[in-house]
Amino acid sequence: MDKIVQISYKGRQLAFEETAYQNFQHYELALKNHFLKEEGGEEVFDDIQNRMAEILEQQSRNQAVTVADVEYIIELIGRPSDLGEVNELKTDPVNSKPAEKPKLYRDRKDKILAGVCSGIAHYFSIDPIAVRLIFVLFALFNLATFFALNLSVVTYLVLWGILSPKHLEPGLSRRLFRNPNDKVLGGVCSGLAQFFHTETWIVRLIMVSPLILSLVSGHRHHIPFHLVGDSLASLMIISYMLLWFIAPLAKTPTDYMLLKGEPVNLNTLQHNSAREEVMKSAGGALTGILKAVAYLFIILIAVSVSFSLLGLGITALFASDIAEIILFSGVNKTLALIGLLLIVILPLLATLLWIFRRITGTRANSKPYRLTFASLWILGLVCLAWVSINLVKRMHTYSRTQDRISLAVATDTLVVDQLEGGPDFNRQVFFDLNEMNSLVKHQNGRIQVKAIRLLHDESPDSQFHLLIQRAGFGAGQRDASEQISRSIIQYNMWGNTLQIAPYLELEARKPYNLQHVTYTILIPKGKSVRISSQLKQALRHDYAIGNKDWEWDWEDEDNTSEQEIIYVPQDGQPSAPVEDLRAERMREATDELKRTQEEADAAVRQKEEELKRAKAEAQQKIQDAANALKEVVQDSLKK
Amino acid sequence: MNTDNIQSQMKKGLLEFCILSIISRGEVYPSDISSELRESGMPILEGTLYPLLTRLKNAGYLEYRWVESVSGPPRKYFKMSVHGESFYQSLRQTWLEISTAVHQITENPSNETKTTK
């Protein structure tokens, strides 16, 4: 057994077996002689010593360095006789067997995400763009399972994990690039033009004309152009953006030659490197116009999208009065507003700024801008998240209470009416949007919320009962109960009339936690309930009156001004009173009709009488006139 | 050993280019250089690598700095200098010209320009 020698070598503590140490010293000396022969060799030797120390430490793994370890070092660093001239590059003896390499790799250099598509394309010797296109199309058209389980995405990720990266040589003769020498937005059109050997302006025209067509033909629907223009324009825009993302930028002269389909050899290489400077295409004016159109379009889209979002958000938050009282506390409201503004305005600003910088051509570092905008936007998101979390915490638990009250009603019909003194919820003010759908009113430092529902059901005994179910949300069970008791409801028995206030009342400065109340009137058999038209009107805007299974009939607009009568029949009897009312109405109507008929008849008779009299008079007159004439004739004859 | 000489001459010419290519990607530790070369199919003895690196550094193409290491003394990391970058680019250009020229000569004896597969 060898003795163990403890050595401190280049700052590392190493333990050698004695024989191993002798071998090592021998080798080190040989190396030293070799390197110190040349100028500057001390530095090299020092580096190598450090390296050897590192390897020894790793190899020995806290045990003593063995002869085998020293052998390993010699193989790795090399014998002095092997160094100096790169005579025979020995393969590393430790890793001698090259593993069976798989043929499909990820491309290390030519990649957009991970080089998966490039690798596949290289394997099949096609343009990577084709593979990328397939992946993207599958990703987009697999809409049902959008991101998580998307087939394309999953395949890509799996391949990313499986394939190993390798520097793959380009093996194609023709590839599509984007042309940075002549670009308006991303050089897509000029790249395509070079690829297909046409002029750039032709490609640009093709890209843009559907857009112009749709803009021009506008909404004159009898001209079908605008439909064709719209869909083609969208197709063009989508394909442009897709290509912008997929196709790489042409950087080296080789790229340009591959783009144009020129064969890559020594002659053409020289030819092209010289010509690289002069590659601007013709049609400068058209380019300028197209540039302007493109930017204008982007601005339009960005502005309209942002403002619609802004409008939507603000409406949702602050125009709806229910939302406002839910979010009541000042901090929450402010946060929500800030968050919304940031999230919506920032992208718009960022786009405008980008366009501006593009136009003025500033090539300054955009990183601080991006950082500022991104962090502000995230701040907005955080604000909104905070508000939502707060809301959820507050509305965490749902609680319900139930009370049953007997009502002393002398007659067979209980009347349910609106309790006076409250705000006029049913006043329909047209053209005042605030009033029309108002669910909240502010009065005397208190808030009234319309959150009442009125139902009816059968009573278990011969008495009328009122079932009051109150519910609400809170942060916990106790808080929910507290919130419920904070909402004040009002009802009153006045003779044979039950008066209900159609709203809940809350203190002004406190938020609303979606408390609501359901009144259920239990009607004994053989008795009925009449709900006044005012109450019906007051309650109709969002909650229904009626049986538990009954659906509010939106068509039944003209019925709302009438009072509602609900009758619970005795077993076996038809619902008489309702029929009564209808029959009564019919009787009234027929009576009315008869009366009118009689009046008409009387009038007709009267007219007939008058006509007869007139006729008689006329006849008499004629008779008189005839007699008078006779006398005159007789007289004249006598003479 | 004539063939050995020619082969070694070929490899010798390209070794610096390959090493510079690796370094051009970023700061690197010499043993990483040698393992990458080995993986790619161009193995090198570390005893050859270190003098080469030093020579390049002395010529002003490389810079190095000491990086503290948790396990033991600090290590030398190499990166490309500005000079080195342009030197590397010209090497690259040369390589491109030569490789395409050789490719044409060896694969297209009829002098008809046939594009590669």
PDB file of N, CA, C and O in Angstrom, chain A residues 75 301 419:
ATOM      1  N   GLU A  75      -3.054  12.210 -20.670  1.00  0.00           N
ATOM      2  CA  GLU A  75      -3.776  12.039 -21.925  1.00  0.00           C
ATOM      3  C   GLU A  75      -4.485  13.325 -22.306  1.00  0.00           C
ATOM      4  O   GLU A  75      -4.567  13.687 -23.476  1.00  0.00           O
ATOM      5  N   ILE A 301     -55.919  51.738 -36.166  1.00  0.00           N
ATOM      6  CA  ILE A 301     -56.292  50.544 -35.423  1.00  0.00           C
ATOM      7  C   ILE A 301     -55.995  50.721 -33.938  1.00  0.00           C
ATOM      8  O   ILE A 301     -56.852  50.485 -33.083  1.00  0.00           O
ATOM      9  N   LEU A 419     -94.830  50.895  -0.279  1.00  0.00           N
ATOM     10  CA  LEU A 419     -94.738  51.764   0.884  1.00  0.00           C
ATOM     11  C   LEU A 419     -94.368  53.160   0.410  1.00  0.00           C
ATOM     12  O   LEU A 419     -93.411  53.362  -0.323  1.00  0.00           O
TER      13      LEU A 419
END
